[in-house]
Structures are given as structure tokens and as C-alpha cells.
Tab-separated table of C-alpha atoms in Angstrom:
chain	number	residue	atom	x	y	z
A	260	MET	CA	-14.018	-149.521	91.914
A	261	MET	CA	-13.250	-150.941	95.367
A	262	LYS	CA	-9.523	-151.065	96.137
A	263	VAL	CA	-7.776	-153.625	98.329
A	264	SER	CA	-6.761	-150.792	100.675
A	265	ASP	CA	-10.475	-150.245	101.425
A	266	VAL	CA	-11.007	-153.767	102.787
A	267	MET	CA	-7.613	-155.111	103.899
A	268	THR	CA	-6.565	-155.656	107.490
A	269	THR	CA	-3.703	-153.373	108.510
A	270	ASN	CA	-1.339	-153.579	111.503
A	271	VAL	CA	-0.753	-157.248	110.784
A	272	GLU	CA	1.377	-159.160	113.280
A	273	SER	CA	4.410	-160.968	111.880
A	274	CYS	CA	7.343	-163.113	112.978
A	275	SER	CA	10.955	-163.224	111.837
A	276	PRO	CA	12.409	-166.175	109.891
A	277	ASP	CA	14.380	-167.343	112.941
A	278	THR	CA	11.327	-167.513	115.246
A	279	PRO	CA	10.895	-171.092	116.562
A	280	LEU	CA	7.905	-173.091	115.287
A	281	TYR	CA	6.353	-173.301	118.749
A	282	GLU	CA	6.433	-169.497	119.168
A	283	VAL	CA	4.757	-168.973	115.789
A	284	ALA	CA	2.116	-171.587	116.668
A	285	SER	CA	1.486	-169.924	120.037
A	286	LYS	CA	1.141	-166.503	118.428
A	287	MET	CA	-1.261	-167.882	115.812
A	288	ARG	CA	-3.374	-169.452	118.568
A	289	GLU	CA	-3.354	-166.223	120.578
A	290	LEU	CA	-4.407	-164.160	117.538
A	291	GLU	CA	-6.826	-166.850	116.300
A	292	VAL	CA	-5.331	-166.812	112.794
A	293	GLY	CA	-4.308	-169.560	110.383
A	294	VAL	CA	-1.439	-167.699	108.719
A	295	MET	CA	1.518	-165.696	109.981
A	296	PRO	CA	3.505	-163.385	107.705
A	297	ILE	CA	7.258	-163.863	108.049
A	298	CYS	CA	9.218	-160.635	107.689
A	299	GLN	CA	12.881	-159.722	107.813
A	300	GLU	CA	13.568	-156.029	108.360
A	301	GLU	CA	9.905	-155.314	107.488
A	302	GLN	CA	10.244	-157.092	104.109
A	303	LEU	CA	7.849	-159.993	103.522
A	304	VAL	CA	9.955	-163.127	102.965
A	305	GLY	CA	7.367	-165.832	103.567
A	306	LEU	CA	4.082	-167.002	105.017
A	307	ALA	CA	3.626	-169.709	107.615
A	308	THR	CA	0.236	-171.384	107.524
A	309	ASP	CA	-1.170	-173.835	110.018
A	310	ARG	CA	-1.051	-176.329	107.142
A	311	ASP	CA	2.692	-175.674	106.566
A	312	MET	CA	3.350	-176.254	110.252
A	313	VAL	CA	1.456	-179.547	110.321
A	314	LEU	CA	2.575	-181.032	106.993
A	315	LYS	CA	6.157	-179.738	106.841
A	316	GLY	CA	6.749	-179.601	110.598
A	317	LEU	CA	4.761	-181.994	112.733
A	318	ALA	CA	4.320	-184.715	110.092
A	319	GLU	CA	8.061	-184.607	109.357
A	320	GLN	CA	8.868	-184.678	113.113
A	321	VAL	CA	10.692	-181.355	112.935
A	322	PRO	CA	11.682	-180.191	116.453
A	323	ALA	CA	9.466	-177.454	117.907
A	324	ASP	CA	12.434	-175.100	118.268
A	325	THR	CA	13.241	-175.255	114.537
A	326	PRO	CA	13.190	-171.803	112.868
A	327	ILE	CA	9.931	-171.140	111.023
A	328	SER	CA	11.992	-170.467	107.875
A	329	GLN	CA	12.430	-174.247	107.548
A	330	VAL	CA	8.689	-174.882	107.005
A	331	MET	CA	7.263	-171.574	105.753
A	332	THR	CA	6.157	-170.906	102.209
A	333	SER	CA	8.942	-168.742	100.781
A	334	ASP	CA	8.324	-165.928	98.323
A	335	PRO	CA	4.517	-165.948	98.594
A	336	VAL	CA	2.157	-164.409	96.062
A	337	ARG	CA	1.595	-160.766	96.959
A	338	GLY	CA	-0.850	-158.019	96.168
A	339	THR	CA	-0.719	-154.238	96.323
A	340	LYS	CA	-3.030	-151.866	98.150
A	341	ASN	CA	-3.874	-150.064	94.900
A	342	MET	CA	-5.107	-153.160	93.062
A	343	SER	CA	-8.837	-153.597	92.786
A	344	ALA	CA	-10.633	-156.007	95.095
A	345	GLU	CA	-11.669	-157.908	91.966
A	346	GLU	CA	-8.017	-158.329	90.926
A	347	ALA	CA	-7.177	-159.640	94.389
A	348	ALA	CA	-10.051	-162.143	94.240
A	349	ASP	CA	-8.909	-163.277	90.789
A	350	ILE	CA	-5.327	-163.841	92.012
A	351	MET	CA	-6.566	-165.725	95.076
A	352	ALA	CA	-8.728	-167.987	92.897
A	353	GLU	CA	-5.946	-168.551	90.373
A	354	VAL	CA	-3.349	-169.670	92.945
A	355	GLN	CA	-5.928	-171.159	95.339
A	356	ILE	CA	-5.201	-169.125	98.474
A	357	ARG	CA	-7.587	-167.671	101.048
A	358	ARG	CA	-5.358	-164.811	102.198
A	359	LEU	CA	-3.231	-162.415	100.163
A	360	PRO	CA	-0.442	-160.412	101.813
A	361	ILE	CA	-0.371	-156.795	100.672
A	362	VAL	CA	3.002	-155.126	100.204
A	363	GLU	CA	4.389	-151.749	99.265
A	364	ASP	CA	8.049	-151.736	98.139
A	365	GLY	CA	8.308	-155.261	99.566
A	366	LYS	CA	7.160	-154.102	103.011
A	367	LEU	CA	4.097	-155.807	104.498
A	368	VAL	CA	1.313	-153.225	104.854
A	369	GLY	CA	-1.718	-155.500	105.256
A	370	ILE	CA	-3.453	-158.716	104.402
A	371	VAL	CA	-6.748	-159.347	102.636
A	372	SER	CA	-8.841	-162.470	103.062
A	373	LEU	CA	-11.704	-163.902	101.061
A	374	GLY	CA	-13.889	-162.894	104.010
A	375	ASP	CA	-12.767	-159.273	103.631
A	376	LEU	CA	-13.685	-159.391	99.947
A	377	ALA	CA	-17.004	-161.150	100.539
A	378	VAL	CA	-18.389	-158.348	102.727
A	379	THR	CA	-18.374	-155.864	99.869
A	380	ASP	CA	-21.252	-155.957	97.409
A	381	GLN	CA	-18.928	-155.294	94.496
A	382	THR	CA	-16.707	-158.299	95.129
A	383	SER	CA	-18.948	-160.835	96.847
A	384	ASN	CA	-19.481	-162.729	93.571
A	385	GLU	CA	-15.737	-162.768	92.826
A	386	ALA	CA	-14.934	-163.861	96.404
A	387	GLY	CA	-17.561	-166.580	96.211
A	388	GLN	CA	-16.136	-167.801	92.910
A	389	ALA	CA	-12.606	-167.702	94.358
A	390	LEU	CA	-13.692	-169.702	97.404
A	391	GLU	CA	-15.435	-172.229	95.186
A	392	GLU	CA	-12.289	-172.668	93.090
A	393	ILE	CA	-10.085	-172.930	96.190
A	394	SER	CA	-12.379	-175.355	97.995
A	395	TYR	CA	-12.555	-177.960	95.246
A	396	PRO	CA	-9.492	-179.926	94.143
A	397	SER	CA	-8.467	-179.341	90.544
A	398	GLU	CA	-8.350	-183.094	89.982
A	399	PRO	CA	-10.551	-185.706	91.609
A	400	SER	CA	-8.802	-187.681	94.324
A	401	SER	CA	-8.653	-191.424	93.942
């Protein structure tokens, strides 16, 4: 059985809760990522997505020097490095997320994406199903 630790990205960059929005955005652009883990003393306290920054920041005219803690998703869903890749894909499908932070004793140790899961033969079907469930709204829009 393939474990999350076999496919996750390690050495993940993070920002602190008091980092200004513009610094987080710049770091995300530099790293070419759409999500930034927010950690305090190595403990994962939130995730800032490009969507959070646009909808909760820019659309609400929040100043660029506002701490990221004001727009981040607090207490995000987490996984563990010992869970199976299938379990991770199931969680991602259930809560409709494309990236799952991986923690050990609350400390961020990695992140796994649907792309990471899709490259393994064992989980490509689960990752595809998760992406399908995430990509379609649960209710039709009017």
C-alpha cells in the first residue's frame, strides 16, 4: 500500500500568521504555487490560497499590508505521512481540496497534491475521482 510519505512534497515553504498579504502573494508567485501553509513555531495554523487572497482580501479591499491571518483558512484539514495515498485522496474528495498539508504532532512535514497522487498507479483512479468531485459543484449554479 502506497503511503503519503512516499509521494508528498517535503521541505515546504511557509509563512507566519503576521506576514503581510503582499509578501505571501510575492512568495507564492516566486514559488509558482497556489497555496501557502501558515505556521507559528512550526505548528500548522492555517493555509492561504490564492482564492482566499482574492475573495477575502482583494475583493474586500483589505490593505496589502494586512496580516495573512486575516484572510487565511484557519485550522485546515490535515493528513499524516503514515496514511495511505488512497485515504488522502478520499479526504481530498470529501472536503473538495486539491492539496492536503501533512503534519506530525501538529508540525508541518509536507504537502500532498492531487498531482502527486495521480502519478502513482495505485492511486491514479482515486485521484481522478477526487479531482472530478472537486471540479464539479455539488449543486448546479443558477
